[in-house]
PDB file of N, CA and C in Angstrom:
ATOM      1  N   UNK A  22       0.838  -1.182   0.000  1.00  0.00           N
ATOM      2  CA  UNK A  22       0.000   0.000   0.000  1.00  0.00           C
ATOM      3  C   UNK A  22       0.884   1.247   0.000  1.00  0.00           C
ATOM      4  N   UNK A  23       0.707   1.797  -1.109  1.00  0.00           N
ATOM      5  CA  UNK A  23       1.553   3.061  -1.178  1.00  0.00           C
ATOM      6  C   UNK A  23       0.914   4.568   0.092  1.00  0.00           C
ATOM      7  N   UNK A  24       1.704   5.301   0.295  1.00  0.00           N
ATOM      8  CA  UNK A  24       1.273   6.112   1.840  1.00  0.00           C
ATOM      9  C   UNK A  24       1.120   7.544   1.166  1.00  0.00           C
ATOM     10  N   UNK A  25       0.398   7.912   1.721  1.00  0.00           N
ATOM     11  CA  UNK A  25      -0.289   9.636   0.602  1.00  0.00           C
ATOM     12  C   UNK A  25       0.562  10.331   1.183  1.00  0.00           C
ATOM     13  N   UNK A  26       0.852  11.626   0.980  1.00  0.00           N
ATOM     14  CA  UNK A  26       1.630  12.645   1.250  1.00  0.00           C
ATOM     15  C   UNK A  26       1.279  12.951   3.183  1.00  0.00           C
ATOM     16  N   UNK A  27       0.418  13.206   2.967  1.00  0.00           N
ATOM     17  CA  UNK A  27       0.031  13.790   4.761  1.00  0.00           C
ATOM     18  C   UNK A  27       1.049  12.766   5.463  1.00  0.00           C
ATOM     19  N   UNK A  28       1.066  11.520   5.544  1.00  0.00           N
ATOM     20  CA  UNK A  28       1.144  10.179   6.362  1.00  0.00           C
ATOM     21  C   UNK A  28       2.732  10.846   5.711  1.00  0.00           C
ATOM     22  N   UNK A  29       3.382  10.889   4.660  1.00  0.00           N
ATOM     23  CA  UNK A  29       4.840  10.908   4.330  1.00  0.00           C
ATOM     24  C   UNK A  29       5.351  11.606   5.390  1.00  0.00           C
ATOM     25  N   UNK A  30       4.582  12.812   5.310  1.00  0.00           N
ATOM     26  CA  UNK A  30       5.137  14.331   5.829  1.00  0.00           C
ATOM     27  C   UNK A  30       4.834  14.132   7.482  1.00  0.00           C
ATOM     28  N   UNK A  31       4.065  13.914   7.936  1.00  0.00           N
ATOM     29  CA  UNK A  31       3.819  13.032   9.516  1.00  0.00           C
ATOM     30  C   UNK A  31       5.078  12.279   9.932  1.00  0.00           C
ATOM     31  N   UNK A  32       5.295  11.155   9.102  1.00  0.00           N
ATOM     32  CA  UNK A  32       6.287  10.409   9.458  1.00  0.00           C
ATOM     33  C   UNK A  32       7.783  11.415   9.192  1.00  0.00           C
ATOM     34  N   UNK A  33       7.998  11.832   8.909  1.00  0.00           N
ATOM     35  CA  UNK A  33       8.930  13.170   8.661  1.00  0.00           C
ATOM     36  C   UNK A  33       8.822  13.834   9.455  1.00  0.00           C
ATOM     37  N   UNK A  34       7.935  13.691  10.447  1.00  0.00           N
ATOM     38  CA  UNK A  34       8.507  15.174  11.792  1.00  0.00           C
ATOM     39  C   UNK A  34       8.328  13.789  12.746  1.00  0.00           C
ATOM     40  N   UNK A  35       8.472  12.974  12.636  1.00  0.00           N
ATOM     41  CA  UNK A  35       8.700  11.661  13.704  1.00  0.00           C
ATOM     42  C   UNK A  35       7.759  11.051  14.081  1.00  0.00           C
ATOM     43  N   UNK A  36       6.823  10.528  13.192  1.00  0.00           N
ATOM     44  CA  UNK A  36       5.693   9.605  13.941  1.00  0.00           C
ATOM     45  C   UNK A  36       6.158   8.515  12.865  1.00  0.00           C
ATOM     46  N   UNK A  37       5.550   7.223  13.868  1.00  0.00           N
ATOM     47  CA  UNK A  37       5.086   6.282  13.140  1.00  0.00           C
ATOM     48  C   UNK A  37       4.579   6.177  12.428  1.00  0.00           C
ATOM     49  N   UNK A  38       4.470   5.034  11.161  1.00  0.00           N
ATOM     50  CA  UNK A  38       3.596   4.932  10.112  1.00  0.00           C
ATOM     51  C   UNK A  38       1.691   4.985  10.998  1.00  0.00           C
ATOM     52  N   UNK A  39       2.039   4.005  12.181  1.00  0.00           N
ATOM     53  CA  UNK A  39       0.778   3.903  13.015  1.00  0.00           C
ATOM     54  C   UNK A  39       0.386   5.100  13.926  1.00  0.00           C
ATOM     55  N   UNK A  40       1.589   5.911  14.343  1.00  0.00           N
ATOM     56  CA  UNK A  40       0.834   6.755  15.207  1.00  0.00           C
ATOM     57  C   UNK A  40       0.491   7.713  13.941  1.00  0.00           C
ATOM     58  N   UNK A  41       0.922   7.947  13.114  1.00  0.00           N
ATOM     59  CA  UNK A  41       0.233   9.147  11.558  1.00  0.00           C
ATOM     60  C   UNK A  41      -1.394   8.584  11.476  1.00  0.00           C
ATOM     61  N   UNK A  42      -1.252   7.396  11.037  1.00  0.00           N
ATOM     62  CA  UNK A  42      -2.832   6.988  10.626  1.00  0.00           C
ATOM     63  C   UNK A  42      -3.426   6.400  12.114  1.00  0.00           C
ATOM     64  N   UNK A  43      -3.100   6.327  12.936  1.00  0.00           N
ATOM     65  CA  UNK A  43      -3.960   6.634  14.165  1.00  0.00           C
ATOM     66  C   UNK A  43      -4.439   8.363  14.342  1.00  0.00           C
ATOM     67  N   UNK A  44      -2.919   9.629  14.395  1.00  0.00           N
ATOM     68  CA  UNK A  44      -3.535  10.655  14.934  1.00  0.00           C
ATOM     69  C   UNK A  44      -4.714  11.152  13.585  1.00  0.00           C
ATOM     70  N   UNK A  45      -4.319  10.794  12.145  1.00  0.00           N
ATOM     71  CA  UNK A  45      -5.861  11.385  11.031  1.00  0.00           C
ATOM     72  C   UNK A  45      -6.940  10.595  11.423  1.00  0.00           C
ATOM     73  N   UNK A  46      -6.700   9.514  12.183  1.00  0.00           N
ATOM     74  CA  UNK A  46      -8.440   8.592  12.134  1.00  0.00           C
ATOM     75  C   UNK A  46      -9.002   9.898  13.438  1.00  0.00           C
ATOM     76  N   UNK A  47      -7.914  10.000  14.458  1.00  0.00           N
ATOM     77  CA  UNK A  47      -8.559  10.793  15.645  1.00  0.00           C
ATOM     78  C   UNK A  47      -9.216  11.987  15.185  1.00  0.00           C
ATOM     79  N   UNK A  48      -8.685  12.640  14.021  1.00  0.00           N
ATOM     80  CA  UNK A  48      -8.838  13.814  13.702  1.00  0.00           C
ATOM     81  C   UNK A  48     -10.645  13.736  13.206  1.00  0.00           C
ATOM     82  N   UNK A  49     -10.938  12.568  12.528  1.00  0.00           N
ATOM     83  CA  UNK A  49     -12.529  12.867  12.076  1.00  0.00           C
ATOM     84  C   UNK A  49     -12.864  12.631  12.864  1.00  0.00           C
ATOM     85  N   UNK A  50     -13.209  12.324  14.286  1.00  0.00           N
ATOM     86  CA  UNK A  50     -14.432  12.208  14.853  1.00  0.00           C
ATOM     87  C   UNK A  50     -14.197  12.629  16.295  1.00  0.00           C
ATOM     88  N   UNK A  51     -14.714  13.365  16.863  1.00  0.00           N
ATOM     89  CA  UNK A  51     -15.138  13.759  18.418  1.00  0.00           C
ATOM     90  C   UNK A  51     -13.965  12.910  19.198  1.00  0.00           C
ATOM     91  N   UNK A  52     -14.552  12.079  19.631  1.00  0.00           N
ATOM     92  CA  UNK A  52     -13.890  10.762  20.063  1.00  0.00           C
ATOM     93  C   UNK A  52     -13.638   9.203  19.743  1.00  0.00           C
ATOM     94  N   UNK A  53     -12.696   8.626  20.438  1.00  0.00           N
ATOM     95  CA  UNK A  53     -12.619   7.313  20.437  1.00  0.00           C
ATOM     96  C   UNK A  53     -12.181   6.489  21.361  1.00  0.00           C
ATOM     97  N   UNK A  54     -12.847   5.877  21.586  1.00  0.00           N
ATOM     98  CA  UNK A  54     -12.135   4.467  22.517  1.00  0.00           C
ATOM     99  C   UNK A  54     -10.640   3.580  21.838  1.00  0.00           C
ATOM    100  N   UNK A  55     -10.159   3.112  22.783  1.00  0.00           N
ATOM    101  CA  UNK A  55      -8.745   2.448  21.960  1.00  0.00           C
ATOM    102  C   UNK A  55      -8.764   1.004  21.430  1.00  0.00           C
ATOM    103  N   UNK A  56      -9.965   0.737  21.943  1.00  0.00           N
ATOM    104  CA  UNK A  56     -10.957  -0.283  21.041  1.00  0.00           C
ATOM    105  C   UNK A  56     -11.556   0.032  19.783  1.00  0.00           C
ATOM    106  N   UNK A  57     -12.022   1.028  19.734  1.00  0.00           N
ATOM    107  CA  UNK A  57     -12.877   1.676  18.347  1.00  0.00           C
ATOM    108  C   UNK A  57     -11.552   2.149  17.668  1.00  0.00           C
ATOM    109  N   UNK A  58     -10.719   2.733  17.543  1.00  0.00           N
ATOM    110  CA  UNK A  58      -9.374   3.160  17.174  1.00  0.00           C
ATOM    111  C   UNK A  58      -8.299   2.333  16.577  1.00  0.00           C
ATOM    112  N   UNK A  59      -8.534   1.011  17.441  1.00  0.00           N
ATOM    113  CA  UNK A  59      -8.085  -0.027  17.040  1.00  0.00           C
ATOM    114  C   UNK A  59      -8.432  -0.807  15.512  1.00  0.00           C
ATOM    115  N   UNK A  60     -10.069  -0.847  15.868  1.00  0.00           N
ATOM    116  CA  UNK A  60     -10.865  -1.743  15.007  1.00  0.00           C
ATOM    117  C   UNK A  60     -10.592  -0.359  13.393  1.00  0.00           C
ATOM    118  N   UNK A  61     -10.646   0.765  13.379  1.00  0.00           N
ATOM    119  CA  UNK A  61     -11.076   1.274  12.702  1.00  0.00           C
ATOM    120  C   UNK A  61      -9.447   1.664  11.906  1.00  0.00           C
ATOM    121  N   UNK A  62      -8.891   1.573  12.232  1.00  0.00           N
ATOM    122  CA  UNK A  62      -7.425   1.652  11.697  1.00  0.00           C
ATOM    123  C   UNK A  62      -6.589   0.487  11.370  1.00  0.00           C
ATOM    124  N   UNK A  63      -7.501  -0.702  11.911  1.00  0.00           N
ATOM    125  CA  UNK A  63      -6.838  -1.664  11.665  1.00  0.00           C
ATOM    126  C   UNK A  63      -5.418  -1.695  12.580  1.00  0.00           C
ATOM    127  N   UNK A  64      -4.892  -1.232  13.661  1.00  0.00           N
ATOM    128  CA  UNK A  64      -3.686  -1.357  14.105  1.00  0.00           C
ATOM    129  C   UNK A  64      -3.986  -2.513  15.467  1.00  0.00           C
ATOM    130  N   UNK A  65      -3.260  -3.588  15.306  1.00  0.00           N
ATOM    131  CA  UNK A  65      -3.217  -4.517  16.567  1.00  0.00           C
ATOM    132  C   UNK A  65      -3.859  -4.234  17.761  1.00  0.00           C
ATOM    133  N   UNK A  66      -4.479  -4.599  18.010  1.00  0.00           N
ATOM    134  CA  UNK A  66      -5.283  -4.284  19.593  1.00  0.00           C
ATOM    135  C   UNK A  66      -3.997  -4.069  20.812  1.00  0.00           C
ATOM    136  N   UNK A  67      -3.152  -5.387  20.834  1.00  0.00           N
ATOM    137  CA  UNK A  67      -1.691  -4.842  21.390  1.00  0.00           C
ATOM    138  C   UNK A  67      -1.196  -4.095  21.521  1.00  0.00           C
ATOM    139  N   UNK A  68      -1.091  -3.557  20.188  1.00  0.00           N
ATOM    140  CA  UNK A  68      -0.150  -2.141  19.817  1.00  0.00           C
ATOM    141  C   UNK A  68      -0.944  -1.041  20.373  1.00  0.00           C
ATOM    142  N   UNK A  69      -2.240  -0.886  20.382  1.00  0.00           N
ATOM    143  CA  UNK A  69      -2.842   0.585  20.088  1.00  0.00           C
ATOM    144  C   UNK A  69      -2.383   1.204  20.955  1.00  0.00           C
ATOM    145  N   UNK A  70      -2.159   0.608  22.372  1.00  0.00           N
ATOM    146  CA  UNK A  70      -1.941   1.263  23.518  1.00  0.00           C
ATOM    147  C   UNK A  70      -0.866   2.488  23.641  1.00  0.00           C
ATOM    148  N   UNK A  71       0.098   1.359  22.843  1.00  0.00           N
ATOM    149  CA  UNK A  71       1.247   2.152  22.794  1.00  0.00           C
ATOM    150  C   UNK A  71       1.634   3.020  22.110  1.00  0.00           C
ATOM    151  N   UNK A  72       0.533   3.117  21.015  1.00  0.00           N
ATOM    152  CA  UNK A  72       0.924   4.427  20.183  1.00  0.00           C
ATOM    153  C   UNK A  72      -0.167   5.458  21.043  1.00  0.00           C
ATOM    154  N   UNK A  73      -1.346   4.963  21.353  1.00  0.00           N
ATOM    155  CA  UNK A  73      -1.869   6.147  21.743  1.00  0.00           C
ATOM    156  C   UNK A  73      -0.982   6.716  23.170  1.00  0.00           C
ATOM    157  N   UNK A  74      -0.320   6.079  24.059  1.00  0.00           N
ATOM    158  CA  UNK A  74       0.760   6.720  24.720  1.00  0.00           C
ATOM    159  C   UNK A  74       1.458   7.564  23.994  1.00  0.00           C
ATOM    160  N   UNK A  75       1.999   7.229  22.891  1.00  0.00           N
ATOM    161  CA  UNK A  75       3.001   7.822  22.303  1.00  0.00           C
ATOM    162  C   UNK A  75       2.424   9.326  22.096  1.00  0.00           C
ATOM    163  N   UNK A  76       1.389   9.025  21.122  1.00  0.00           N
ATOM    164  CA  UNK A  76       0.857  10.318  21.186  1.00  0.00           C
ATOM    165  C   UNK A  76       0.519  11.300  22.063  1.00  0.00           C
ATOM    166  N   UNK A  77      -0.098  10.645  23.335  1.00  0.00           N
ATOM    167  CA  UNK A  77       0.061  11.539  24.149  1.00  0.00           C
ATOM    168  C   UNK A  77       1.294  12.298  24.586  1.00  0.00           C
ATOM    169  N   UNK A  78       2.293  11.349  24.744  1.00  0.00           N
ATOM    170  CA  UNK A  78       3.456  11.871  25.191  1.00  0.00           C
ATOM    171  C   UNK A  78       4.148  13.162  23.956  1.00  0.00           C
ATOM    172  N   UNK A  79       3.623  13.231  22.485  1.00  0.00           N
ATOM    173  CA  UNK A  79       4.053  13.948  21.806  1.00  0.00           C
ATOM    174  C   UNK A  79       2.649  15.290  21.975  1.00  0.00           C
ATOM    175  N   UNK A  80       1.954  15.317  22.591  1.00  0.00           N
ATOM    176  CA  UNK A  80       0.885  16.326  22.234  1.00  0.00           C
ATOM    177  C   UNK A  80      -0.182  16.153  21.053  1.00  0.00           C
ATOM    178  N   UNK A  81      -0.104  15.211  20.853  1.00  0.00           N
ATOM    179  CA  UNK A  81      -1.316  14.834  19.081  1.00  0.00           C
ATOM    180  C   UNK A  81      -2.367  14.311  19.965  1.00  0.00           C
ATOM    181  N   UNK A  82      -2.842  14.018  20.941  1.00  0.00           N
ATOM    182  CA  UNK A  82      -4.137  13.710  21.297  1.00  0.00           C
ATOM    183  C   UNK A  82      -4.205  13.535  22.738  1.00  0.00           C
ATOM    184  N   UNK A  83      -5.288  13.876  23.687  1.00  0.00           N
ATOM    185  CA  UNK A  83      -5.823  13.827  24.956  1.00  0.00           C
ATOM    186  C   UNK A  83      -6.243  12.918  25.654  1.00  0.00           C
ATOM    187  N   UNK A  84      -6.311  12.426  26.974  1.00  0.00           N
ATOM    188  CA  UNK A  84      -7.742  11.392  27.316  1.00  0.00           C
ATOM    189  C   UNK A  84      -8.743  12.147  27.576  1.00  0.00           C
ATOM    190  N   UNK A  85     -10.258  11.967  27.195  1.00  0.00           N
ATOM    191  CA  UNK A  85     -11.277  12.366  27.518  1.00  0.00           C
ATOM    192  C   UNK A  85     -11.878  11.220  28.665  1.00  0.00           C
ATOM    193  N   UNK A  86     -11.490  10.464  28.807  1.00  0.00           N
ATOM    194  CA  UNK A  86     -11.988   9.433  30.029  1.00  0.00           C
ATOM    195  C   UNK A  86     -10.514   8.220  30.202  1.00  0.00           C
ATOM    196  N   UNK A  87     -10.896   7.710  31.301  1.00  0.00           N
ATOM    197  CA  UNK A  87      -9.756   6.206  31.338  1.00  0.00           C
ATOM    198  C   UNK A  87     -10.615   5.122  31.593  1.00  0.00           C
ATOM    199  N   UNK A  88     -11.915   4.888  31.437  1.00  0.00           N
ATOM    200  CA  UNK A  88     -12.384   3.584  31.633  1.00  0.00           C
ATOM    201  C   UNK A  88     -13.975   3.832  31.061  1.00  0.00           C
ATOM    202  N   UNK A  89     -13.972   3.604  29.732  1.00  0.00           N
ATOM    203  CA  UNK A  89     -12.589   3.064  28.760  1.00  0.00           C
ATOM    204  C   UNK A  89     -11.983   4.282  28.553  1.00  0.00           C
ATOM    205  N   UNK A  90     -10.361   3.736  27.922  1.00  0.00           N
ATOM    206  CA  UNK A  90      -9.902   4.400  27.873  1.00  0.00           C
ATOM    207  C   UNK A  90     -10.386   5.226  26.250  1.00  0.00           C
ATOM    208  N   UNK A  91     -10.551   6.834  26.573  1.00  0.00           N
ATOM    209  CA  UNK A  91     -11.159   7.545  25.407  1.00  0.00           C
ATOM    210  C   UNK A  91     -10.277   8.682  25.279  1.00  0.00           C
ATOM    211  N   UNK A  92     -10.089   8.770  23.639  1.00  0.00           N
ATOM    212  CA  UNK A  92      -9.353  10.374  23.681  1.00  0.00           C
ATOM    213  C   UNK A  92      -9.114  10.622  22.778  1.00  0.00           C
ATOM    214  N   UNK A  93      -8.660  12.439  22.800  1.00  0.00           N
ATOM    215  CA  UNK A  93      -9.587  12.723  21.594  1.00  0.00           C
ATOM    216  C   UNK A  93      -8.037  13.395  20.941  1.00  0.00           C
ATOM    217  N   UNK A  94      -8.176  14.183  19.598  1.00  0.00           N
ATOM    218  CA  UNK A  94      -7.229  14.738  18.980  1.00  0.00           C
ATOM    219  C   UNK A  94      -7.001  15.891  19.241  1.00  0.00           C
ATOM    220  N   UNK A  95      -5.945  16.502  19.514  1.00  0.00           N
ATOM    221  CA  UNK A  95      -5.648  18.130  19.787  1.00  0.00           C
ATOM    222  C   UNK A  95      -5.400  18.233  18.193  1.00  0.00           C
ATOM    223  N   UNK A  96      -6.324  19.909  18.394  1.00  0.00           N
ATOM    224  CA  UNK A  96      -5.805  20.402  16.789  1.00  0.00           C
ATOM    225  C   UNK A  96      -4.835  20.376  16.310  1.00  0.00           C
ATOM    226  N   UNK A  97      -4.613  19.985  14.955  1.00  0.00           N
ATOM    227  CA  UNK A  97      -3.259  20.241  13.941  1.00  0.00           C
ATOM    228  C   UNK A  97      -2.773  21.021  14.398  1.00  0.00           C
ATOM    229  N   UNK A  98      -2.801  22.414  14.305  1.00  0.00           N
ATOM    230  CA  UNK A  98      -2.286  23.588  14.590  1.00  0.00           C
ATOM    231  C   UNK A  98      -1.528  23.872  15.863  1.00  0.00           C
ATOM    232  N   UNK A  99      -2.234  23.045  16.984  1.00  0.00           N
ATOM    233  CA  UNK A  99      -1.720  23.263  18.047  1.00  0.00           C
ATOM    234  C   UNK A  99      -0.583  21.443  18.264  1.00  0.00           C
ATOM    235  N   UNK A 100      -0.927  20.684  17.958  1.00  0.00           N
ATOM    236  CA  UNK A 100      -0.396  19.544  17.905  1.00  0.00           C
ATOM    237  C   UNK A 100       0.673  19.533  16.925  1.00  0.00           C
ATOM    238  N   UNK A 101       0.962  20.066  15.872  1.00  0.00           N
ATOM    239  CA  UNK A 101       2.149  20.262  15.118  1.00  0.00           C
ATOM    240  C   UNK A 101       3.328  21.025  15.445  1.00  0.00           C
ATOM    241  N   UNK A 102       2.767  22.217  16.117  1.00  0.00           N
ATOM    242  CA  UNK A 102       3.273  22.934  17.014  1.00  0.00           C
ATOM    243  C   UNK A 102       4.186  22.824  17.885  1.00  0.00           C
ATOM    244  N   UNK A 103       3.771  21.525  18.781  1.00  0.00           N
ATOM    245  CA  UNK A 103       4.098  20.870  19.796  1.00  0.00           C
ATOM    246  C   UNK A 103       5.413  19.871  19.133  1.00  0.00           C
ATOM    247  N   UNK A 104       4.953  19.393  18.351  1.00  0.00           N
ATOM    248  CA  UNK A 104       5.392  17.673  17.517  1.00  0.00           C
ATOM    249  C   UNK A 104       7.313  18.579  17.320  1.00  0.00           C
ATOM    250  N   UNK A 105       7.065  20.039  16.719  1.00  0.00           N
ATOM    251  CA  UNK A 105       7.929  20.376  15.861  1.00  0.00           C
ATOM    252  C   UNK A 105       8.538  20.931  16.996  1.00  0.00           C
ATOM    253  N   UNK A 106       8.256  21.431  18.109  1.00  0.00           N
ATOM    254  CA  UNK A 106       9.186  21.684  19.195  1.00  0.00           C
ATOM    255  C   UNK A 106       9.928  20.704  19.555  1.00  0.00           C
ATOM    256  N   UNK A 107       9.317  19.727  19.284  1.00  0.00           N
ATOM    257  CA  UNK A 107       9.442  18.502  19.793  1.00  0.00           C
ATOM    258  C   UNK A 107      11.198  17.720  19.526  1.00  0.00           C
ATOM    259  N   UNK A 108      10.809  18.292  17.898  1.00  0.00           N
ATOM    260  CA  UNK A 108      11.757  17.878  16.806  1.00  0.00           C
ATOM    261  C   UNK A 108      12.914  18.520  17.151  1.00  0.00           C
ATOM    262  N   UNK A 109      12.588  19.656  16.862  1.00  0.00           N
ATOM    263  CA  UNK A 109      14.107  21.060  17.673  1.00  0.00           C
ATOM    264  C   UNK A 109      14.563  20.892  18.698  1.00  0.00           C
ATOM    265  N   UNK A 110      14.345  20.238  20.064  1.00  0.00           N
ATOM    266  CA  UNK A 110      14.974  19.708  20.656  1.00  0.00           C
ATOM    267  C   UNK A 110      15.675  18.776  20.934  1.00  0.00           C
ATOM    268  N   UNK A 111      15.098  18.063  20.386  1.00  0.00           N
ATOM    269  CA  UNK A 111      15.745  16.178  19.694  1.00  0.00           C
ATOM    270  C   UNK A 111      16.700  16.748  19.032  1.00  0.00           C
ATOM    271  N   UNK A 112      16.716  17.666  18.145  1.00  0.00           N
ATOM    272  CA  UNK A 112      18.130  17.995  17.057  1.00  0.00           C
ATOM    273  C   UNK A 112      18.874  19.358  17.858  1.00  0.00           C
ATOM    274  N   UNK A 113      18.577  19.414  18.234  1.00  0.00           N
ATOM    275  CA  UNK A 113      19.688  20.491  19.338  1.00  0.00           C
ATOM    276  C   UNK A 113      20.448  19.627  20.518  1.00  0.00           C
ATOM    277  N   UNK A 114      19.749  18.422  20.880  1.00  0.00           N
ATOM    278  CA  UNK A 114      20.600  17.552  21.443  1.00  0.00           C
ATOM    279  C   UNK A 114      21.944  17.046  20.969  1.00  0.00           C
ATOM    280  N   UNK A 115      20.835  16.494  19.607  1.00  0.00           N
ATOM    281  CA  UNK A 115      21.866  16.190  18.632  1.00  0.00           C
ATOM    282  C   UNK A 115      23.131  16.871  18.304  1.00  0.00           C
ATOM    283  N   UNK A 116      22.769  18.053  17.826  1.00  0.00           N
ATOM    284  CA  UNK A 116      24.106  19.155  17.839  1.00  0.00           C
ATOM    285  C   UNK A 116      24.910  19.265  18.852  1.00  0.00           C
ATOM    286  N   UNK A 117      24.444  19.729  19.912  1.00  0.00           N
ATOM    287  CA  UNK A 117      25.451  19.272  20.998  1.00  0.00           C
ATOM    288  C   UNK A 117      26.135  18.294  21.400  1.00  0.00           C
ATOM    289  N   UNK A 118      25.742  17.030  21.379  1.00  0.00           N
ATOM    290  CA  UNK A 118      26.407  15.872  21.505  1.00  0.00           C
ATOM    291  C   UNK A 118      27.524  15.839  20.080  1.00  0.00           C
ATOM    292  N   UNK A 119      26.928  16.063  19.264  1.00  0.00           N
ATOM    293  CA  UNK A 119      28.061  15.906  18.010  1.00  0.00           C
ATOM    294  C   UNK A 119      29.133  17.045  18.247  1.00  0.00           C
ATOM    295  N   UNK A 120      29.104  18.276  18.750  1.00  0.00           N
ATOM    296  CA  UNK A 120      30.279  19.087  18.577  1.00  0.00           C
ATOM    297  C   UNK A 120      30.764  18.590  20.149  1.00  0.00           C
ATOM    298  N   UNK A 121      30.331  18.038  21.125  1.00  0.00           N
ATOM    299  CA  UNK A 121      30.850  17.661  22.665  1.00  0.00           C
ATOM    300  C   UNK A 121      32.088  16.127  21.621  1.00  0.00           C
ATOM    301  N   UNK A 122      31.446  15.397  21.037  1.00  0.00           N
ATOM    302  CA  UNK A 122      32.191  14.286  20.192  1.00  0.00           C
ATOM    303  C   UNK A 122      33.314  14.507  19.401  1.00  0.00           C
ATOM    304  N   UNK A 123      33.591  15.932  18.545  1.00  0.00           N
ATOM    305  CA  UNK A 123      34.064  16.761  17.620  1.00  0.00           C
ATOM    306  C   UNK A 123      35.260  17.399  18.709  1.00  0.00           C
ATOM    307  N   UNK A 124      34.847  18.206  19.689  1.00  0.00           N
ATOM    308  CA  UNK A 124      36.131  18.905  20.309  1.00  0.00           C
ATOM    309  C   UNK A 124      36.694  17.405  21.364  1.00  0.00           C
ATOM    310  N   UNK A 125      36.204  16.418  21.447  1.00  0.00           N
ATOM    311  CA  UNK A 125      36.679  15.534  21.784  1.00  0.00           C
ATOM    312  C   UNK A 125      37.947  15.334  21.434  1.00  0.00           C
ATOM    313  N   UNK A 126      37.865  14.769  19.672  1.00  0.00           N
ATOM    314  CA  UNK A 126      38.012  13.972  19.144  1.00  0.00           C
ATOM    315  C   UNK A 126      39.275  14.826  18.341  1.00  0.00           C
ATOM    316  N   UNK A 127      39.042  16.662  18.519  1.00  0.00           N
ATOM    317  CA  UNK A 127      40.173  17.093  18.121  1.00  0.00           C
ATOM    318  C   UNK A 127      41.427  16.992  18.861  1.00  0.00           C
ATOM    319  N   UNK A 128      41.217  17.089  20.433  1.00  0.00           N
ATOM    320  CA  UNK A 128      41.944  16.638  21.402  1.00  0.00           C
ATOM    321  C   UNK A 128      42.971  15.681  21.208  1.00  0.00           C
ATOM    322  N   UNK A 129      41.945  14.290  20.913  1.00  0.00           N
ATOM    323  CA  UNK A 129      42.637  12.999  20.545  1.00  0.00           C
ATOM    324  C   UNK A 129      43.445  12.931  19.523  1.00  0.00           C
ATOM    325  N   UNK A 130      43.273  14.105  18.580  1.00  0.00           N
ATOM    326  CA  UNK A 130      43.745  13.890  17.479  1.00  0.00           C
ATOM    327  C   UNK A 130      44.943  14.669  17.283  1.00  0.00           C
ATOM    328  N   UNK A 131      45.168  15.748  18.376  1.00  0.00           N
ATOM    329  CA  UNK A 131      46.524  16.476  18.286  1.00  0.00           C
ATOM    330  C   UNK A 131      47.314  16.007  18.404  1.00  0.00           C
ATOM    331  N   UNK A 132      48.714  15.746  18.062  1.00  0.00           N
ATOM    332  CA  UNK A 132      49.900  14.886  18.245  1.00  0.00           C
ATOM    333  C   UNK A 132      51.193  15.142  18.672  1.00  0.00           C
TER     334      UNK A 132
END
């Protein structure tokens, strides 16, 4: 199954192929259970859990209840927002660790 642009560009600021087409299923409707979410995306009943953690933990969606567990999508706007802060810090880590590796490594390398 070839993946449409949205799902490309999703997975490009760091989601899963599953948490992308989990957070657009969240996006049409009010709510969902992680049962209904499951069934309707087709993603493992196993798995769902853990992406809908995931998501939470990135800002793409809320709980509206825990038994069952229900929850809903934070707007694009404000959830991309989040995702891409998200990203800039992950890569500012990055940068730092690579030039902390770099003046290392010039050290090692003087003779």
């Amino acid at each position: 199954m070839q993946k449409d642009t949205i799902t490309r560009e999703l997975e490009h600021l760091g989601l899963t192929s599953y948490e992308a087409t989990a957070y657009r299923t969240l996006l049409r409707r009010r709510s969902f259970t992680a049962a209904d979410l499951s069934r309707t995306t087709k993603i493992p009943r196993q798995r769902i859990y853990d992406v809908i953690d995931t998501l939470l933990d990135k800002g793409l969606c809320q709980p509206q209840s825990s038994s069952p567990l229900t929850v809903v999508a934070v707007p694009p706007s404000l959830a991309l927002k989040a995702l891409g802060g998200g990203r800039i810090r992950e890569l500012e880590g990055e940068r730092e660790e690579w030039q902390n590796v770099a003046a290392s490594l010039a050290v090692s390398l003087r003779v």
